[in-house]
Every structure is written in C-alpha cells, then in structure tokens.
CSV table of C-alpha atoms and ligand atoms in Angstrom, one decimal:
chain,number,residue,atom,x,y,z
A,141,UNK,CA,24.6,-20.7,8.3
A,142,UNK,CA,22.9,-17.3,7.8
A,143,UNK,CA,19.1,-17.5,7.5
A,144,UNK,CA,18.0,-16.9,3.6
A,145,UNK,CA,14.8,-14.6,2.9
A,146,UNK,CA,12.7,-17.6,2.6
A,147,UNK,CA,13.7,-18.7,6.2
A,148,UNK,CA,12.9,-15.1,7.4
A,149,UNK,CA,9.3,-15.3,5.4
A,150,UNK,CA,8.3,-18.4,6.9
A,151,UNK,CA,8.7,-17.2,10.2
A,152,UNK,CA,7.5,-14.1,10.0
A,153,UNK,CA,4.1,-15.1,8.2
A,154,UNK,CA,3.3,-17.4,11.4
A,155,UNK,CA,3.0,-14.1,14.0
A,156,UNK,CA,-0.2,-13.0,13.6
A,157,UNK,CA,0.1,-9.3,13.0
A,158,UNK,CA,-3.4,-8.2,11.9
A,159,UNK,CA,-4.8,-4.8,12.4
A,160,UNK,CA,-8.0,-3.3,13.0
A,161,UNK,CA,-9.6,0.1,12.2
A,162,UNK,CA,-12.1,-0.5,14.9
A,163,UNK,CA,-9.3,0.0,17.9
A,164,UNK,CA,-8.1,3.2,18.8
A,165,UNK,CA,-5.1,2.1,20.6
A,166,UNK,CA,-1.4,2.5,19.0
A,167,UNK,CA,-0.7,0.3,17.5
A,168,UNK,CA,-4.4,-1.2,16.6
A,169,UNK,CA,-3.4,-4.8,18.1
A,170,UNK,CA,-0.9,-4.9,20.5
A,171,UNK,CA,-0.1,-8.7,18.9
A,172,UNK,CA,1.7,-6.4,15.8
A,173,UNK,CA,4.6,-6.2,18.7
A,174,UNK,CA,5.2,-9.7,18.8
A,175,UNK,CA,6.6,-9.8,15.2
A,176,UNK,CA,8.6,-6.2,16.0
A,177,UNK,CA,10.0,-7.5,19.2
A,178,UNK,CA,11.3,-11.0,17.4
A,179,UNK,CA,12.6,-8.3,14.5
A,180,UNK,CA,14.5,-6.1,16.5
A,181,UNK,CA,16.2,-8.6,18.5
A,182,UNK,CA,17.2,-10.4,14.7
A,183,UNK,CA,18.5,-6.8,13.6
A,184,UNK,CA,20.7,-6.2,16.7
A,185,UNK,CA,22.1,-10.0,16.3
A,186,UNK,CA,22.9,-8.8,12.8
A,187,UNK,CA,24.8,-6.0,14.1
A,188,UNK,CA,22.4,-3.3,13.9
A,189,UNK,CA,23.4,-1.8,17.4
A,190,UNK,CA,20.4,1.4,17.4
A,191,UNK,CA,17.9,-0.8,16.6
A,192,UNK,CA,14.9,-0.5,18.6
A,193,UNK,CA,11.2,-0.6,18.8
A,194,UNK,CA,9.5,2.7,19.8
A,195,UNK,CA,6.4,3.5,22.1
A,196,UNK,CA,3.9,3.8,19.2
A,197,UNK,CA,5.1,0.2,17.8
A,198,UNK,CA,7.8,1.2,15.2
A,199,UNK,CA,10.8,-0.3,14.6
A,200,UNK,CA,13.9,2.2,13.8
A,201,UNK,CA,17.4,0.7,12.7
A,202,UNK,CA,20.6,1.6,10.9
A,203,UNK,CA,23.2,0.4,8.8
A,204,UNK,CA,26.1,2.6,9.6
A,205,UNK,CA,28.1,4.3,6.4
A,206,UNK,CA,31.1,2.4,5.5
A,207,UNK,CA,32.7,5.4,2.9
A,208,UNK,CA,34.2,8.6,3.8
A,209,UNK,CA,32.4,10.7,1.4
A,210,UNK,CA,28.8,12.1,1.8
A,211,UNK,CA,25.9,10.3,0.2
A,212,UNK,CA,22.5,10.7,0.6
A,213,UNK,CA,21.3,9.1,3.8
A,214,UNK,CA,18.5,6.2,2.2
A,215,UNK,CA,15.9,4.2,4.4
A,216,UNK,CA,13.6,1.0,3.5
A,217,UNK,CA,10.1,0.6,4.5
A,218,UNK,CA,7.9,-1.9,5.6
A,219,UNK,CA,4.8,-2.8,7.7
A,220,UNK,CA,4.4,-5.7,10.0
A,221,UNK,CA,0.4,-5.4,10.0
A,222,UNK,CA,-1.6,-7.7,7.6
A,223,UNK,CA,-5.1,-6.9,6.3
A,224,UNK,CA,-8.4,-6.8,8.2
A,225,UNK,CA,-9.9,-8.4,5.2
A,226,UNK,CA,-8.9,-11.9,5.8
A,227,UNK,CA,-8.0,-14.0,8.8
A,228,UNK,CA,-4.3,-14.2,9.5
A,229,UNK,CA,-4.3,-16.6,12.7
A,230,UNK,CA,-2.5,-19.7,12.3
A,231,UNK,CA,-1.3,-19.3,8.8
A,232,UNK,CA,0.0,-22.5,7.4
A,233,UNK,CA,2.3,-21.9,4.7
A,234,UNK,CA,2.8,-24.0,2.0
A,235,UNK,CA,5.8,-24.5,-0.6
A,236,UNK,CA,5.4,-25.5,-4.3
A,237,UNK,CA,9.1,-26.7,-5.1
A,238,UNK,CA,9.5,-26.3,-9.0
A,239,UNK,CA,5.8,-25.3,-9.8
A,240,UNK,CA,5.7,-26.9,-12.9
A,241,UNK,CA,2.5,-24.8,-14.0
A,242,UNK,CA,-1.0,-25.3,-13.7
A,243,UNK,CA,-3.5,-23.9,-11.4
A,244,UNK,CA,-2.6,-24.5,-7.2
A,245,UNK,CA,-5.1,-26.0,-5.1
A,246,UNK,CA,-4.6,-25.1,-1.7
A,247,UNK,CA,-4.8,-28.2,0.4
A,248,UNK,CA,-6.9,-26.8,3.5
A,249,UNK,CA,-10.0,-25.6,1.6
A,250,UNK,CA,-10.3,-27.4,-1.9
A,251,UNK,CA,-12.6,-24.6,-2.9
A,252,UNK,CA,-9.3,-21.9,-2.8
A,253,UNK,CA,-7.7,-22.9,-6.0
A,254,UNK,CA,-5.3,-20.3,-7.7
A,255,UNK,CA,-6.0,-20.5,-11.7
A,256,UNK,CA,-3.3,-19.4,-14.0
A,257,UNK,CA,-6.7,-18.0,-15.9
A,258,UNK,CA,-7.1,-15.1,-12.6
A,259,UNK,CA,-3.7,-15.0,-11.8
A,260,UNK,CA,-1.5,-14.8,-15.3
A,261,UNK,CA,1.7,-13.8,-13.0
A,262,UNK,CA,2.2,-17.3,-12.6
A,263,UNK,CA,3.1,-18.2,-15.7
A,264,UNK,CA,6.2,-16.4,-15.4
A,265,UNK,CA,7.0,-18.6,-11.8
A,266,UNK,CA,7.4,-22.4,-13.9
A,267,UNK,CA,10.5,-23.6,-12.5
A,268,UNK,CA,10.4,-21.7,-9.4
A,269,UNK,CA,9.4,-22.1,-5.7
A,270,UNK,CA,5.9,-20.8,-5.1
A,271,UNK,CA,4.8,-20.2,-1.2
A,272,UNK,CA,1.2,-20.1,-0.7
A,273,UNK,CA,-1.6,-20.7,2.4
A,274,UNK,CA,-3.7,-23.5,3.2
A,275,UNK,CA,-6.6,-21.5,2.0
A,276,UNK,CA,-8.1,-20.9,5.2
A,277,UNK,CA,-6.2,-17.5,5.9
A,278,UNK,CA,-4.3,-14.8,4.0
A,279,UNK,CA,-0.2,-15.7,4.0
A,280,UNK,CA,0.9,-11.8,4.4
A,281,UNK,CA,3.3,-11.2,2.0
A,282,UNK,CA,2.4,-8.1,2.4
A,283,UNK,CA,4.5,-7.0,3.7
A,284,UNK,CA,6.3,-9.5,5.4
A,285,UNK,CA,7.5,-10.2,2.4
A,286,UNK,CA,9.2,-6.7,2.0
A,287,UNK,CA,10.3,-6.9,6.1
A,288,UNK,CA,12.1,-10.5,4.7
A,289,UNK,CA,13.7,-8.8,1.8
A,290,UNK,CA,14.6,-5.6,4.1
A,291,UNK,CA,16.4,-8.0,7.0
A,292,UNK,CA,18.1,-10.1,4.3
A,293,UNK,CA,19.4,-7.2,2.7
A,294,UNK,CA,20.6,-5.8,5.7
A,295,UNK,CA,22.6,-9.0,7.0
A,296,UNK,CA,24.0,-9.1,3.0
A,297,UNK,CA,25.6,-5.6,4.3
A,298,UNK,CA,27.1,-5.9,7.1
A,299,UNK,CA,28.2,-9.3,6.3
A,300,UNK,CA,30.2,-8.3,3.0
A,301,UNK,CA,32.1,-4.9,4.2
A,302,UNK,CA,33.5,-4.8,0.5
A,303,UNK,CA,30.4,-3.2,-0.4
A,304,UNK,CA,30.6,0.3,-0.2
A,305,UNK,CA,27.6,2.5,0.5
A,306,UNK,CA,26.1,5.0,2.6
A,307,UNK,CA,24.0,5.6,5.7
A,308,UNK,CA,20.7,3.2,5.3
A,309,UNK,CA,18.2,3.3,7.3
A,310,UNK,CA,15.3,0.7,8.3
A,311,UNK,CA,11.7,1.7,9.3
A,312,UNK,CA,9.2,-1.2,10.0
A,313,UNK,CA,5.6,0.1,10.5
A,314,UNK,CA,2.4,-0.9,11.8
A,315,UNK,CA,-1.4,0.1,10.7
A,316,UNK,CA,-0.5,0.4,7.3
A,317,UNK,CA,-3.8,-1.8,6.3
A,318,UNK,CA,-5.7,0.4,8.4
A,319,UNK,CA,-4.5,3.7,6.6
A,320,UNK,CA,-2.6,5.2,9.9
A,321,UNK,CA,1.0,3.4,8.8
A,322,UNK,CA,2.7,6.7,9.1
A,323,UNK,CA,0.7,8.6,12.1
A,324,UNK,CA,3.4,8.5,14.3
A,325,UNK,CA,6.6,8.2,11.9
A,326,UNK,CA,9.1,10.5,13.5
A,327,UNK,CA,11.1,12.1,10.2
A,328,UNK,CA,13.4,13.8,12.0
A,329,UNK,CA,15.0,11.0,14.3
A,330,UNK,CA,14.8,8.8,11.2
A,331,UNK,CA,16.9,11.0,9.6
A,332,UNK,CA,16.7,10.3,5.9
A,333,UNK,CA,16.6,12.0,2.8
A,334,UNK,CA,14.9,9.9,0.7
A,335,UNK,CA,13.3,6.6,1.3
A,336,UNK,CA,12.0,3.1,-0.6
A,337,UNK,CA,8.7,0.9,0.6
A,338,UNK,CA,9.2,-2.1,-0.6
A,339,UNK,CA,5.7,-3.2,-0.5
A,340,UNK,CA,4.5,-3.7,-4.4
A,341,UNK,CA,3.7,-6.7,-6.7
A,342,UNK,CA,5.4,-8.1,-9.7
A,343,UNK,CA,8.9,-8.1,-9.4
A,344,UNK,CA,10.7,-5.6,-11.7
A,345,UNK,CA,7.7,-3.0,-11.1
A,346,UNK,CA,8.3,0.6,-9.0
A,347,UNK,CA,5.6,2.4,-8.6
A,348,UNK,CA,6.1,6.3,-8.6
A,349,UNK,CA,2.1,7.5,-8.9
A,350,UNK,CA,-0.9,6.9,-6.7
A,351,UNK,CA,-4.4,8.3,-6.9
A,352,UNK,CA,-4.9,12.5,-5.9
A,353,UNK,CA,-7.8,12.1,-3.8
A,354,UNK,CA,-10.5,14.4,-2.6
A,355,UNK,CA,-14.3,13.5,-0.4
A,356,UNK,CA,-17.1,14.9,-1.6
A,357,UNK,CA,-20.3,15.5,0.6
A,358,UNK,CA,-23.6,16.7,-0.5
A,359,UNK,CA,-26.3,17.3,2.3
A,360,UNK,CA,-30.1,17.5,1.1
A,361,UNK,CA,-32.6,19.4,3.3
A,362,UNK,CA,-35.7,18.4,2.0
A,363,UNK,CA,-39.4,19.4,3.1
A,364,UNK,CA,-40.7,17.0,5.2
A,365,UNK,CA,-44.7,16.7,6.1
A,366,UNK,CA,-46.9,14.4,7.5
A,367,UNK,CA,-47.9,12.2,4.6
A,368,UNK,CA,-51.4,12.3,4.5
A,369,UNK,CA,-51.5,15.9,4.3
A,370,UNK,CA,-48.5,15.9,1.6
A,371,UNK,CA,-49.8,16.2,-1.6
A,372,UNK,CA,-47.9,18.9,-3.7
A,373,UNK,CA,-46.0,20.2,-0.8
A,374,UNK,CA,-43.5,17.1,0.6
A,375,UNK,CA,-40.0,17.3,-1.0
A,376,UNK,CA,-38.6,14.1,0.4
A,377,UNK,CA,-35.0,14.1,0.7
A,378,UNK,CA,-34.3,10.4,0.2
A,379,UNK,CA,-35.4,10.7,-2.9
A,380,UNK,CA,-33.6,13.9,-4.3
A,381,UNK,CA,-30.7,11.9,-3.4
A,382,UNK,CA,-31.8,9.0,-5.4
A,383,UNK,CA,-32.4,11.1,-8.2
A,384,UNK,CA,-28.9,12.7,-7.6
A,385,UNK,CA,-27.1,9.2,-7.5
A,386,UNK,CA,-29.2,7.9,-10.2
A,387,UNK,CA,-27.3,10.4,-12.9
A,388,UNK,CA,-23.7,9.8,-11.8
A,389,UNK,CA,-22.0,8.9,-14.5
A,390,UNK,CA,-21.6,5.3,-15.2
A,391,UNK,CA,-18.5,4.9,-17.5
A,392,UNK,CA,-16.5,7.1,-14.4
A,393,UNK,CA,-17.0,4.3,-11.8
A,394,UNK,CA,-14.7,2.5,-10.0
A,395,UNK,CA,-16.2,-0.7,-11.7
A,396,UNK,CA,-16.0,0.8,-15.6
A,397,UNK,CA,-12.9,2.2,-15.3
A,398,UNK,CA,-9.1,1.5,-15.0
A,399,UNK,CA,-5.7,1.8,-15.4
A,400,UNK,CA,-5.2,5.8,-15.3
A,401,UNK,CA,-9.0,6.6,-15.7
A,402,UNK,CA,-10.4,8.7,-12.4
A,403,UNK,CA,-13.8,7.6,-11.0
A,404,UNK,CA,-16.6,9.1,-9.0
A,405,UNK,CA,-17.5,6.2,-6.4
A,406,UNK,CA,-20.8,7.0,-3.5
A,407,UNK,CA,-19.2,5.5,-0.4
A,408,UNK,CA,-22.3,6.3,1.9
A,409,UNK,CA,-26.1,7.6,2.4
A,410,UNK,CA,-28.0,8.3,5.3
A,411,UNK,CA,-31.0,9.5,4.9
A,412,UNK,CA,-35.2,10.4,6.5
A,413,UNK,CA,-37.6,12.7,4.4
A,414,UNK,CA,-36.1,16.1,6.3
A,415,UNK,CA,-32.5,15.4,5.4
A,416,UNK,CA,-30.4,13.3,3.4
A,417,UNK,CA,-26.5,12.9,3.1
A,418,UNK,CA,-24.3,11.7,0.0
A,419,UNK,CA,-21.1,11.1,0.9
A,420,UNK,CA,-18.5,10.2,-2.2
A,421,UNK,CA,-15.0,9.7,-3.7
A,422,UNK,CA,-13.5,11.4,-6.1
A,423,UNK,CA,-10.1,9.8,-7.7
A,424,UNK,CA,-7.6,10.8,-10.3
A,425,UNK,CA,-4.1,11.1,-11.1
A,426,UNK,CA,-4.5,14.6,-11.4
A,427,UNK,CA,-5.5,18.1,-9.7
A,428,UNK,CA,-7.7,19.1,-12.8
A,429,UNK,CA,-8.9,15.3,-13.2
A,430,UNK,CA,-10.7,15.6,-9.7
A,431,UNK,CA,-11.8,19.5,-10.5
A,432,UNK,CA,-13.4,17.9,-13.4
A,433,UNK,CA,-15.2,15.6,-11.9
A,434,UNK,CA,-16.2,17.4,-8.5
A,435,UNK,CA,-17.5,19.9,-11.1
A,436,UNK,CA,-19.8,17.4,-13.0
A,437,UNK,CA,-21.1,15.7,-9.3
A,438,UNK,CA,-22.0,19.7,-8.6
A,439,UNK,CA,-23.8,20.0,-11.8
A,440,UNK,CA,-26.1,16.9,-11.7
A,441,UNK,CA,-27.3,18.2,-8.2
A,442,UNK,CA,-28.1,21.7,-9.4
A,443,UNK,CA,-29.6,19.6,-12.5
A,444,UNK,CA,-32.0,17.7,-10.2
A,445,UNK,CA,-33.1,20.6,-7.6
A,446,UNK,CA,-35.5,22.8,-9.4
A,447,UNK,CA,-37.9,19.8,-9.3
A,448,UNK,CA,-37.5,19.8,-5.3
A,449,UNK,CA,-38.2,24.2,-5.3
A,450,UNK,CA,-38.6,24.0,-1.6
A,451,UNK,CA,-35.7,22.3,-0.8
A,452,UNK,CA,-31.9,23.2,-0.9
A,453,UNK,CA,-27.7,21.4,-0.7
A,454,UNK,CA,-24.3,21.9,1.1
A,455,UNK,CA,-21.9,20.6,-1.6
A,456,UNK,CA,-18.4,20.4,0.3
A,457,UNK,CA,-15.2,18.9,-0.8
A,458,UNK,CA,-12.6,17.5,1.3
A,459,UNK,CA,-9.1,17.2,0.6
A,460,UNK,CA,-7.7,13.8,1.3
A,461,UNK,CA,-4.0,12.9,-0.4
A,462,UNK,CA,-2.5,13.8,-3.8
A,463,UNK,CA,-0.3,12.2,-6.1
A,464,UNK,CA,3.2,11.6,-5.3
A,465,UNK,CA,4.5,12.4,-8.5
A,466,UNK,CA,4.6,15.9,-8.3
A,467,UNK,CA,7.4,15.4,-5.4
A,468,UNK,CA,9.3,12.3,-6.9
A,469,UNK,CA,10.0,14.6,-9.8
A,470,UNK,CA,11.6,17.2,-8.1
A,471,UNK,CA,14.2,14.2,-7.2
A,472,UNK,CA,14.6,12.1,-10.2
A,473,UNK,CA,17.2,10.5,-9.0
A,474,UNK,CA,15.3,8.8,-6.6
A,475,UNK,CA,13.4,6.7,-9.3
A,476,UNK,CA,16.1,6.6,-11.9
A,477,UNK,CA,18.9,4.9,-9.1
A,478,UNK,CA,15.8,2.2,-8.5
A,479,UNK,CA,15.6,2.0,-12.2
A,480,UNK,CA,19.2,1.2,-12.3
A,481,UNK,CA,18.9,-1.2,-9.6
A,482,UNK,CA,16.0,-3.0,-10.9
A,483,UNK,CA,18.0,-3.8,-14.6
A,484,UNK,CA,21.2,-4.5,-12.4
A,485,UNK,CA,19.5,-7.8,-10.3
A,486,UNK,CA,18.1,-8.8,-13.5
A,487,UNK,CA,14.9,-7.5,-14.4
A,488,UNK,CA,13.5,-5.0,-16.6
A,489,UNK,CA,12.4,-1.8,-14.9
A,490,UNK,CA,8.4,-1.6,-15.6
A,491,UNK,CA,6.9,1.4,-13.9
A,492,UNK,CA,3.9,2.2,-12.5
A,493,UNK,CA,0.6,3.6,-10.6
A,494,UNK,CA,-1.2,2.7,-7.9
A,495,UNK,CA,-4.6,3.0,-8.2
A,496,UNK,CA,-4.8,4.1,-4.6
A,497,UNK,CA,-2.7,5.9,-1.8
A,498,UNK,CA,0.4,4.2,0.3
A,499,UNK,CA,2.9,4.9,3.2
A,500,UNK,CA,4.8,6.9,0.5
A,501,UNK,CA,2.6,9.1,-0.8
A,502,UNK,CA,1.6,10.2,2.5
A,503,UNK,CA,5.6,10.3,3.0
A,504,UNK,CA,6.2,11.8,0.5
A,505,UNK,CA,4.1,14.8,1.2
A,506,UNK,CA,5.2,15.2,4.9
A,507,UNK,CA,8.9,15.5,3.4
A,508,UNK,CA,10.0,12.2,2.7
A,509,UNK,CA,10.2,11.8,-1.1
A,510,UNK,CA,9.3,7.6,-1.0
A,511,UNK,CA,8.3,5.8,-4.4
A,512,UNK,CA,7.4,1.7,-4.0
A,513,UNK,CA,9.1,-1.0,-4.9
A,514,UNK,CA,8.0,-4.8,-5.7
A,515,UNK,CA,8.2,-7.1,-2.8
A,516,UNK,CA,6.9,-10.0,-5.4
A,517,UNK,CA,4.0,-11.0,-3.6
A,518,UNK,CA,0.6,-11.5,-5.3
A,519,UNK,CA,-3.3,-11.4,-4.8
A,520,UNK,CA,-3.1,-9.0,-1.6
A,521,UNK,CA,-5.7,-10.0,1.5
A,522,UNK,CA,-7.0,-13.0,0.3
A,523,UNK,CA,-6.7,-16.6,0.8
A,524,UNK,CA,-5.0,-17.1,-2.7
A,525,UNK,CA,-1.9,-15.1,-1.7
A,526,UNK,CA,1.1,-16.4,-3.3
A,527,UNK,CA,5.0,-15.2,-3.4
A,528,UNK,CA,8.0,-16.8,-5.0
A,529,UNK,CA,11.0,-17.5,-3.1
A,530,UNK,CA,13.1,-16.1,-6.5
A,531,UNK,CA,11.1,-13.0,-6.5
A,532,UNK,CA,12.3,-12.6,-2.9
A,533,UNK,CA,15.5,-13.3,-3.7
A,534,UNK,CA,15.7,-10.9,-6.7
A,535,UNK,CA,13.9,-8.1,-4.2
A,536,UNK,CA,16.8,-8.8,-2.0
A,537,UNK,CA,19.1,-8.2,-5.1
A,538,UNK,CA,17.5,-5.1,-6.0
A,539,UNK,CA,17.9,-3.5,-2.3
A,540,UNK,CA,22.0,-4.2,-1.9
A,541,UNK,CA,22.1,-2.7,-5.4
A,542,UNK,CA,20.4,0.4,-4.6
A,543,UNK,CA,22.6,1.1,-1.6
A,544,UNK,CA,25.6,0.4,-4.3
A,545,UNK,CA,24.6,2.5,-6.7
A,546,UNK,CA,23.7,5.8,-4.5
A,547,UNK,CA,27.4,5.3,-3.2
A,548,UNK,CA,28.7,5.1,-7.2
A,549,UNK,CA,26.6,8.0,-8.2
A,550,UNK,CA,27.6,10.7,-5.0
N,8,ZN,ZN1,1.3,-3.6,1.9
C-alpha cells in the first residue's frame, strides 16, 4: 500500500516546524529539520537516490529523466516552516468526512468556528473531506500541504514508468514565513530552468503577479528647546510627523484598498522633539504605480514643512522586490503549460495576484522564472485553517500533468 497525500498530510502537520524572525541561526528553529530529515528519508525510499538535506536545512532531490530527448529540466517548491503567527505545537488534526455544509466548529475551542459567511470556499467542498485543527493551533497546510502534494507526485512517477517526462527536480525550503525561504537556495546545483511553488489557495488558481515593492523613509530634524523658553522658536519633530502622517491618503491604504489597487502603509515612528523618523511601504503592481505614489508621500512633506521654517527631511526610498511578471513573460510557456495542466486534472485555470511577495518572485529575479500554484489550503496562520483531501488530490493531478505536458510540448 502506497501512502495517499492525505496520509503524507497528516503526518507531516504533527512535526512542529515553526519559524522565527527573532533567531539568527540557519535555519531559524533547528526543530524545521525534524520534518526534512523524516522527508528525505521518504524520498530516498521512493527511489529518489540524490536526495539529501543540506547544511543550511534544505532539502534537494531528483526525479531522473525517463525520455531521450531534451526537455526543460522543471523543479517543485515547498517550505517545511509554518507561521510565527499562530502556535503550531501539538496540532491535532481533525477530518470532516462528507462535509455536508454548514459552518465547522472546531472541537478544542468552541469559540474557533469556520462560517461559510467568512469562508465562501467552502461551499464548493459539500461532499468532500475537509481537514481542519482543534482550534487551538494553526494545521500548516501551508505548506505542508504543497510538500504532500510534491511527495505524492513524486512516488506517482516513479511508480508508473509509462509516463514519460523530463528531469524534475524537488526543493523543500525553510524560513519561508519569515521572508529568508530562499537566502541560501543554491541555483546552480539545483540545476533547473524553470520552477513551480506550490504553495497557493483555491484549487484551479496560479498565481503569476505579486506586489513591486519599495521602503520609504522620511527623517525630520526638528528644532528642539527647552519648553519654557519655546515660544515661537521650538519646531517639535513629533509633530511635523504627525502632521505628515495625518495627510496620507486614505482611500490608498492597505485597509481601503484591494485587489490590484497599490497602497501607501506607515510601518513605523520613532520619535523626541530633535528628531523624528517615518518609516513606510509603498506597494503596487507596477514600477510607475510606486513612482506615483513615493511622489505624492514626497509632496505632502514638502506640503507641511514651510510651517516648521527652522527645520528640515531626508526622504529616501529603498528598493525592496518587484513584480514577477515582467520575468514570467519572457517565458510564457511557463504559465501556459500550468494552464494546461490545471484544465487537464479537472479544473478551470483562474489566474492570479498576490497581494504580497513569495519564494518565487524572489526566484524569479535571481534567475529562476517560478509562478505559484494552489496547494488548496485555506485561511493561512490561523486556527481556522482548513484543506480538502480532493483539493490535495487534484494538486497532486495537476503536478504529474505538468511533468507530462513539458515532455509532449519539447
Ligand atoms: Zn506558504
């Protein structure tokens, strides 16, 4: 009996994997090695004879080509971390056999409830198995949902030598939560042209966009004085930047705008009467989206200095990721094989943008064209965290076909 994805979920949700931004070390938790030790001992009992776990806390493996001719060398992406936002010690998974609709209570905490009303995914899950927590920790389907699918996948390959298809190679990170997933990826013993994470939502979506991204930071030098000799002279730098965050726009904030709206969102301010800092982000989906906006941020503080004559600003912006996008389309094939894929397990294809950064954009850009694919989990780092075992399934389905279809179409 080969283990399904479910049985690979279940056990994989168990290891506690969590991160943490505050460690230095690599990985953040040395516990993210107990999950990629049991994983690279399931891969080389699969077959996978390179498989191994690095020094940094990666896992490396390949399915070997079983076709003469050359096609593009492929890889599938993971990570084994889970969220700092929510516990992920002794995660008690529960299964909903045949949800039959309605909101989920969870049964450790009868104050976690999923409603249908927060969570209208579900009504396209009546019928099917539903995995949950108890409430009392996140379930970490992502991504051990996508490492499930990934392994599963895998196994369905090597097991069924009928299917033809290239080189495919696995990469199972850690940190992802934590923004480092892809510090130490080594590209050029990974050795692939083009690459998937499978580490989105509904099932049918890929996502081929994420947020361009710059920092802005504005630094007020004020006029400080002792404040009982102050009147007419004191310029008092906590409030100049009060005055500065007081005009930001409100209908381009994170909490007024989505889908592909940009935002301007103050992440920080320290401040005394001799010197205060701003520090913001600045998001959109394009290059002259975030001039736009660093330009409007600029002009609200050159708006509010003349009142503050003795004082002056640093205005500095920092580059942090761009938008995929502009790479994936210098490939299209990349999408339009997933595309494929996605129609051939079943689904239809809905595409997508992320309203943030991922492993892939930052893949992407060091040479690594990488779009994201659903893993079919739902409600990320919370205790409401739900996947179906289908949506696995069809995940799984959507992998083998990809490495079919790059094989067809070389
Ligand atoms: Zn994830």
């Amino acid at each position: 009996m080969t283990d399904t994805v479910t049985d690979r979920f279940l056990r994989y949700v168990v290891i506690d994997t969590q991160s943490d931004a505050k460690s230095a070390a690599q990985p953040s938790t040395e516990k993210q090695k107990n999950l990629g030790r049991l994983l690279v001992q399931e891969l080389l009992e699969i077959g996978l004879s390179d498989a191994h776990l690095d020094e940094h806390g990666y896992i490396y493996a390949t399915i070997p080509s079983n076709v003469d001719k050359p096609v593009p060398v492929i890889c599938f992406c993971s990570h084994m971390d889970t969220a700092p936002d929510f516990t992920g010690t002794n995660v008690k998974p529960q299964m909903i056999r045949t949800y039959a609709g309605g909101d989920i209570q969870l049964s450790g905490d009868p104050q976690q409830i999923i409603r249908v009303a927060d969570h209208p995914a579900l009504r396209d899950q009546i019928g099917n198995d539903i995995i949950t927590t108890d409430g009392t920790t996140l379930l970490g389907a992502d991504d051990k949902a996508g490492l499930a699918e990934i392994m599963t996948a895998a196994q369905f390959l090597i097991d069924n030598p009928d299917i033809k298809h290239g080189t495919i190679k696995i990469l199972f990170t850690v940190d992802e939560e934590i923004g480092r997933g892809v510090d130490k990826v080594d590209l050029k013993k990974l050795g692939a042209q083009f690459a998937y994470t499978m580490d989105g939502e509904t099932a049918g979506s890929i996502e081929d966009e994420t947020f361009s991204a710059d920092g802005v930071e504005i630094t007020i030098q004020g006029v400080a004085i002792h404040p009982g000799f102050a009147k007419g002279k004191m310029e008092n730098a906590i409030k100049i930047a009060g005055a500065i965050i007081d005009r930001l726009p409100k209908h381009v904030a994170p909490e007024t705008t989505e889908g592909r709206e940009g935002f301007i969102h103050p992440t920080g301010v320290t401040g005394s009467m001799d010197k205060a800092t701003i520090g913001l982000i600045v998001r959109d989906f394009n290059d002259e989206g975030l001039a736009t906006k660093e330009a409007m941020i600029e002009a609200i503080v050159k708006d509010v200095m003349p009142d503050y004559p003795g004082s002056s600003y640093t205005f500095e912006v920092k580059h942090q990721y761009r938008n995929m996008k502009a790479i994936l389309d210098r490939h299209p094939e990349i999408v339009d094989n997933a595309v494929e894929a996605i129609r051939r397990a079943g689904m239809e294809p809905v595409r997508g943008s992320i309203r943030g950064g991922t492993d892939g954009s930052r893949l992407s850009f060091m040479g690594l064209p990488c779009p994201n694919i659903f893993a079919g989990g739902h409600a990320f780092h919370s205790p409401l965290e739900w996947v179906s075992r289908q949506d696995m399934e069809k995940a799984v389905k959507t992998i083998v076909e990809l490495a079919k279809i790059w094989e067809e179409r070389s």
